[in-house]
Coordinates of C-alpha atoms in Angstrom, one line a residue:
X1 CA 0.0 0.0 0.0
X2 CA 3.1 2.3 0.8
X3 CA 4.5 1.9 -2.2
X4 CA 0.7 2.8 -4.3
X5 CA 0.7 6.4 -2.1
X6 CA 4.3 6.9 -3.2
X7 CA 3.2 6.2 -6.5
X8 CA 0.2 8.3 -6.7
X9 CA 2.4 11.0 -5.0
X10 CA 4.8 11.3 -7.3
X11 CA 2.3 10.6 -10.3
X12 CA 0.6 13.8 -8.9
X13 CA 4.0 16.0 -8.7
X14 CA 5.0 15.4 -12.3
X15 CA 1.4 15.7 -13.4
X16 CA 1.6 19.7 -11.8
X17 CA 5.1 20.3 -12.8
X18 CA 3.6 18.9 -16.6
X19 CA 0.9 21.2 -16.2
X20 CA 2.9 24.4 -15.5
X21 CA 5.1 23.5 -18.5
X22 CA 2.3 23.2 -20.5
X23 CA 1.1 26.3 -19.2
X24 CA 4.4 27.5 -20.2
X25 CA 4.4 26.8 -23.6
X26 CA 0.2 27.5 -24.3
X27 CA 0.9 30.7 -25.7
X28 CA -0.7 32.8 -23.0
X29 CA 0.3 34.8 -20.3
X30 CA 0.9 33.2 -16.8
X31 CA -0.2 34.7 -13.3
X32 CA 2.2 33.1 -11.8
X33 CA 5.2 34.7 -13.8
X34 CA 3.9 37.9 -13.9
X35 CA 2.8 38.2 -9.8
X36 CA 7.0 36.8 -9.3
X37 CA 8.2 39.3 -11.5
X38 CA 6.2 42.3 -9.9
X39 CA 6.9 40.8 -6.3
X40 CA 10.5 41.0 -6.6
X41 CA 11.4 44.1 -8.7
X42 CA 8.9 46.1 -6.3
X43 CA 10.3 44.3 -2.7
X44 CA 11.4 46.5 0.2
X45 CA 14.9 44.2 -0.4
X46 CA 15.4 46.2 -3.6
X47 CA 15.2 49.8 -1.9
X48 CA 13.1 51.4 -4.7
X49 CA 15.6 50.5 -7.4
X50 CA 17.3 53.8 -8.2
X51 CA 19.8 54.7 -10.3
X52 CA 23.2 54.1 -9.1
X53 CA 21.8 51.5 -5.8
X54 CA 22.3 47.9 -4.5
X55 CA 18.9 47.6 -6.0
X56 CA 18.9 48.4 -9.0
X57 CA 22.2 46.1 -10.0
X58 CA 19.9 43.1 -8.2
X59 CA 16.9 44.5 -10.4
X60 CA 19.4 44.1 -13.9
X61 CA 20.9 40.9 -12.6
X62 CA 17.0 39.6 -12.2
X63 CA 15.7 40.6 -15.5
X64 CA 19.4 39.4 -17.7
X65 CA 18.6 35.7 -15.9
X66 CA 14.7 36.0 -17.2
X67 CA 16.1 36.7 -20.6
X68 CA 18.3 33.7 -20.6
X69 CA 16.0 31.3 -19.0
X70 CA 13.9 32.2 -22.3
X71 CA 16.4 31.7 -24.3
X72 CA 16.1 35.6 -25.4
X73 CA 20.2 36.3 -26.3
X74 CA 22.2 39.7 -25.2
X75 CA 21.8 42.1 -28.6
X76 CA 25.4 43.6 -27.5
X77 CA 28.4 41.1 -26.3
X78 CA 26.6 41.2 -23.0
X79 CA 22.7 42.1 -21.8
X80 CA 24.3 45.0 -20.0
X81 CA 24.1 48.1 -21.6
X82 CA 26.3 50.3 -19.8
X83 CA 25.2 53.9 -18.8
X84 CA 27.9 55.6 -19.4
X85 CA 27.0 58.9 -17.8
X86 CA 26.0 57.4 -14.5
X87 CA 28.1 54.7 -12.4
X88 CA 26.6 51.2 -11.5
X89 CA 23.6 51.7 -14.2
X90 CA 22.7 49.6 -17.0
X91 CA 20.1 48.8 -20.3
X92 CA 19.1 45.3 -20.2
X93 CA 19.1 44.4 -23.7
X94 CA 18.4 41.3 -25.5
X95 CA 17.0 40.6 -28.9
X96 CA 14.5 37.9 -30.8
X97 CA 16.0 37.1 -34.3
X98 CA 13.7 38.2 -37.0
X99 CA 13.3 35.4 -39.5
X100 CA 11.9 37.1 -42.6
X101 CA 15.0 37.5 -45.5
X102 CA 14.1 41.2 -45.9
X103 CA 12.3 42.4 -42.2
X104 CA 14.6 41.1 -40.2
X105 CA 16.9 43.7 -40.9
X106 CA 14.2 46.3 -39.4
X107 CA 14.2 46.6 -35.5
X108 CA 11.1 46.7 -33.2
X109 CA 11.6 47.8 -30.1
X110 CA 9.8 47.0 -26.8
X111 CA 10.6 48.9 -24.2
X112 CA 9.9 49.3 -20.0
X113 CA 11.8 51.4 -17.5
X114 CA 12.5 49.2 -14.6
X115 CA 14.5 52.1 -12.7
X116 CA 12.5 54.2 -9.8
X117 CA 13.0 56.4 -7.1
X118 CA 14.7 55.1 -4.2
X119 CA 14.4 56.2 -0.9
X120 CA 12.4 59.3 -0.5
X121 CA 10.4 61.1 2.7
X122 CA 9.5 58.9 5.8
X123 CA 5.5 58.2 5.6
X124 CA 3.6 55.9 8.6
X125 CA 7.3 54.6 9.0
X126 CA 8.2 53.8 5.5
X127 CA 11.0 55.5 3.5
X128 CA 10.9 52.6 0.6
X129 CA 9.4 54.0 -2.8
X130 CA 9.0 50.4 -3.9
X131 CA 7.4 51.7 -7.4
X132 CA 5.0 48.7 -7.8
X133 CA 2.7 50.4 -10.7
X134 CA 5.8 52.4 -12.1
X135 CA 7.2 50.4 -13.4
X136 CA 7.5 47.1 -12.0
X137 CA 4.1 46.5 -13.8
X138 CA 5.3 47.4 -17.3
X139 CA 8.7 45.6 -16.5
X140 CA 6.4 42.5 -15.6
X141 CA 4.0 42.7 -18.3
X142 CA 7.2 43.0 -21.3
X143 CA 8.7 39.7 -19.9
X144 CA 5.8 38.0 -20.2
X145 CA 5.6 39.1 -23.3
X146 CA 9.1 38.6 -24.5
X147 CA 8.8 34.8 -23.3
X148 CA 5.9 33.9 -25.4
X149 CA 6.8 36.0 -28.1
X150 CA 10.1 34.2 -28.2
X151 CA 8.3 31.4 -29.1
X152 CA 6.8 32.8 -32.1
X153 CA 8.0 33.1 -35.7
X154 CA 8.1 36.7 -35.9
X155 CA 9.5 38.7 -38.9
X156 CA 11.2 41.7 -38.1
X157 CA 14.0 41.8 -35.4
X158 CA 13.1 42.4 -31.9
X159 CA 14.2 44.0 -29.5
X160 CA 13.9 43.8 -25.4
X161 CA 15.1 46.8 -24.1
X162 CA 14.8 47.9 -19.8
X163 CA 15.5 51.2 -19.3
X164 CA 17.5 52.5 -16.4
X165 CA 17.5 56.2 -15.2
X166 CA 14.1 57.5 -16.7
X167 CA 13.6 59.0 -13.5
X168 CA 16.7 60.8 -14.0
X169 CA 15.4 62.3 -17.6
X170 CA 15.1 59.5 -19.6
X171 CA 19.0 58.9 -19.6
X172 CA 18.8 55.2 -20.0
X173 CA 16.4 55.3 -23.2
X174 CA 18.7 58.3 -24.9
X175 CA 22.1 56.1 -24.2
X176 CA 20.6 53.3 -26.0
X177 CA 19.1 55.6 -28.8
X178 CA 22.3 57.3 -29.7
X179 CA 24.3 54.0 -29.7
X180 CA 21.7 52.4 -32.1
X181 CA 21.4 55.9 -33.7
X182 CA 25.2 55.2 -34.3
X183 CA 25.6 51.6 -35.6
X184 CA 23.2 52.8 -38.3
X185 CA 20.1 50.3 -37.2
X186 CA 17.1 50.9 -38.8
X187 CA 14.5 51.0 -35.8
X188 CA 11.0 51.1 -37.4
X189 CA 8.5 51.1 -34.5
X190 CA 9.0 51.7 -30.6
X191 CA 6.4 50.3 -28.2
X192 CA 6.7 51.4 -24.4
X193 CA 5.2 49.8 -21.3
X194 CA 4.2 52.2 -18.6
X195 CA 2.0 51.9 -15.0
X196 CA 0.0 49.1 -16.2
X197 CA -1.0 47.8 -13.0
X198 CA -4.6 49.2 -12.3
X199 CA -7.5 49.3 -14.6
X200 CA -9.2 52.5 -15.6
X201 CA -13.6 53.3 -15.9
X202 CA -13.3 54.2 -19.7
X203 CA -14.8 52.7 -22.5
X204 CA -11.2 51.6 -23.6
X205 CA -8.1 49.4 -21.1
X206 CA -5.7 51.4 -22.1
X207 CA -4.9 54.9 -23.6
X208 CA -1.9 55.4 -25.9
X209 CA 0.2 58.7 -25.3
X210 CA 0.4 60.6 -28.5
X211 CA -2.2 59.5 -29.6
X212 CA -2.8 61.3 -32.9
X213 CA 0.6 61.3 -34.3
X214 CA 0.6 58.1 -35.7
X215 CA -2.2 55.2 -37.1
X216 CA -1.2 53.4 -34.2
X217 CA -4.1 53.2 -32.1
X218 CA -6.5 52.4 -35.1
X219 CA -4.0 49.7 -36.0
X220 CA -4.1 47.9 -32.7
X221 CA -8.4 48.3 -32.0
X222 CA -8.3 46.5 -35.7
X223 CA -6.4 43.6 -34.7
X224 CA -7.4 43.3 -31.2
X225 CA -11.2 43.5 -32.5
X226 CA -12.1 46.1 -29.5
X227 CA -11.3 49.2 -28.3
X228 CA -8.2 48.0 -26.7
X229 CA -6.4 51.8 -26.8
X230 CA -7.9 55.2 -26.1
X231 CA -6.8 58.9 -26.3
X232 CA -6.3 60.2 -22.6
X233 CA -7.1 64.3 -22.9
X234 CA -5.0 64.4 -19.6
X235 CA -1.9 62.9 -20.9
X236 CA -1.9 65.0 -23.8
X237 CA -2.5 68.0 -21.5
X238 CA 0.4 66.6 -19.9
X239 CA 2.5 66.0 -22.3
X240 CA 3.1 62.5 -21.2
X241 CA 4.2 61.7 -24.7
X242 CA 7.3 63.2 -24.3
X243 CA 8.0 62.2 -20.4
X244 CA 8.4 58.5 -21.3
X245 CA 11.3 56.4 -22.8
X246 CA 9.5 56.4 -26.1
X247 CA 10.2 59.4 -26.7
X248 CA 14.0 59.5 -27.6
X249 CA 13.0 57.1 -30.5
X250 CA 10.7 59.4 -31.7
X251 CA 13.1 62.3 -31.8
X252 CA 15.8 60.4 -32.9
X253 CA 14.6 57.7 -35.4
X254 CA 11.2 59.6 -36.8
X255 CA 9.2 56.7 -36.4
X256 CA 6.0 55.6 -34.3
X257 CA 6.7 55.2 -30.9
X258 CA 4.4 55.3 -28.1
X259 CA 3.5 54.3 -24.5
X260 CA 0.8 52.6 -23.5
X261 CA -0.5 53.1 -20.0
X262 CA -3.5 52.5 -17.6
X263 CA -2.8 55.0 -14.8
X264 CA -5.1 57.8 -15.6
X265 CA -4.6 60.0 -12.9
X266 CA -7.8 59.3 -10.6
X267 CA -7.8 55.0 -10.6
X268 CA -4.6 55.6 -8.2
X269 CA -3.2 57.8 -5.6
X270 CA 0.5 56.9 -4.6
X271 CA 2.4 58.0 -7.9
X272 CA 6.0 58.5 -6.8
X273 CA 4.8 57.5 -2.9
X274 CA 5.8 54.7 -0.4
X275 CA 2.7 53.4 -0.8
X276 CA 3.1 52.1 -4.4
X277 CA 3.1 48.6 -3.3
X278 CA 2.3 45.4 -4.9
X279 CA -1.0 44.4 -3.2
X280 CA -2.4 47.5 -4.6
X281 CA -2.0 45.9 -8.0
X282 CA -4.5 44.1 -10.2
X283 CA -2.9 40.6 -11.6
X284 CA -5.9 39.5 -12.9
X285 CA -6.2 43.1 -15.3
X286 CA -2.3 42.7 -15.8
X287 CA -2.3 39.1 -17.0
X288 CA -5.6 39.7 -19.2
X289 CA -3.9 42.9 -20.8
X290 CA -0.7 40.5 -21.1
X291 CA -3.1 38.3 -23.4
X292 CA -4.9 40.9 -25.2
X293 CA -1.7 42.6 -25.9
X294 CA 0.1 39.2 -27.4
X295 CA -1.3 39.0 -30.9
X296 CA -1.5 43.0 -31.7
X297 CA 1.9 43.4 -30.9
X298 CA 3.2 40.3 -32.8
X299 CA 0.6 40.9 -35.8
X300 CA 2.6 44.7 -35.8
X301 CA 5.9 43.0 -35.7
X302 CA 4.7 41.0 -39.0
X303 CA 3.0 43.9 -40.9
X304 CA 4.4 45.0 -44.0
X305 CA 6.7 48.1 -43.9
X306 CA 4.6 51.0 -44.0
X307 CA 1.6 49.9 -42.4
X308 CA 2.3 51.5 -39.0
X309 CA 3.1 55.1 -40.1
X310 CA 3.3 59.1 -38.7
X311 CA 0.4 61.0 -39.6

């Protein structure tokens, strides 16, 4: 009889590690990977992850092993992209070969700052700006969709780009910009993941900064069959367009390249505060964006040149 339990005990254990794999490999987004990712990156042992700190090298060393586990490669010799202007600060950069004879010479990029504030003004005894919803959540959200989209045949090259120091000005984004700017690499469209951790009451999940300077937004509610992407009249107000990493592409490269985002400004109160933690965050909103956002952002990776174009 002992030896039937041990059976069916271990029967059991492979049967859920086989599920998880399967899981895995299903082409959607899992909970699981995206609640790890957002508990470590936004974790008091990380001290707000800001430029230069402890916690930000622990945060780059994180998302480089991610990469590798999916078998994403390093677009320079190594996934660091060093920061040149500020010590201790790096890009995480890896790339997803493009398979088409032609496209694959043409570069999307995806792009999430993982860098935030460190330790700022004591509040109810906390001093730890963790940044849960910026921008652990975009961070989370892009390596979900790096891993599955690594597992698709996508044309173009892509690639996987966490920014450092974009609360210091967007320093991480422009480093990478000017380098690429340099090599003569023909970035065509710049996607940017920001504060995409609690939903909004609008008619649309997500509003799209810029919103008019490209056929961006139409392009993505025709593939993802809904209206997927809004216009936020606050973040144009704002000029959010150009306070994001997405930005430096656009100046530089002339090409689409927007943010997407989900904080509008009333769904949450702690922006730059101690009290951006994780349980504050939605993972059921953040996984089902995850899977909404999987096949308009590979279908836009696949679309012929000029499809996706500046108005």
């Amino acid at each position: 009889m002992k030896y039937l339990i041990l059976f069916i005990g271990v029967f059991l254990f492979s049967s859920s590690n086989f599920a998880q794999n399967v899981n895995d490999r299903s082409g959607l987004a899992s909970v699981k990977n995206i609640q790890t990712s957002l508990n470590y990156l936004a974790s008091d042992k990380l001290m707000g992850r800001d430029a230069q700190s402890e916690g930000i090298e622990k945060a780059a060393i994180y998302l480089l092993t991610e990469l590798k586990e999916y078998a994403i490669k390093p677009y320079f010799s190594t996934y660091k992209d060093t920061v040149l202007s500020i010590e201790n600060t790096w890009n995480i950069v890896g790339v997803i070969q493009g398979t088409d004879h032609n496209l694959k010479n043409e570069l999307v990029v995806l792009g999430a700052h993982y860098d935030h504030i460190g330790i700022i003004k004591t509040i109810d005894g906390d001093s730890i700006a963790n940044g849960a919803n910026d921008n652990a959540t975009g961070v989370s959200i892009l390596l979900e969709l790096a891993r599955i989209l690594k597992q698709k045949k996508l044309k173009r090259t892509t690639l996987i780009c966490f920014f450092a120091a974009e609360e210091k000005g967007l320093i991480g984004s422009e480093h990478l910009v000017k380098r690429l700017k340099d090599d003569k690499v023909n970035v065509v469209l710049m996607l940017n993941f920001e504060m995409l951790g609690v939903p909004m009451n609008r008619s649309y999940s997500m509003y799209l900064t810029g919103y008019e300077k490209s056929n961006l937004a139409d392009k993505i509610n025709e593939i993802a069959k809904e209206k997927l992407v809004g216009k936020l009249d606050e973040a144009e107000k704002m000029g959010l367009f150009m306070r994001s990493d997405n930005y430096p592409f656009y100046k530089e490269f002339n090409i689409p390249s927007q943010t997407f985002s989900s904080f509008d400004f009333i769904n949450f109160n702690y922006y730059h505060h101690v009290k951006d933690e994780v349980y504050l965050m939605d993972i059921e909103f953040m996984t089902s964006l995850t899977n909404k956002l999987l096949p308009v952002v590979k279908k836009m990776i696949n679309f012929p040149p000029g499809e996706i174009r500046l108005k």
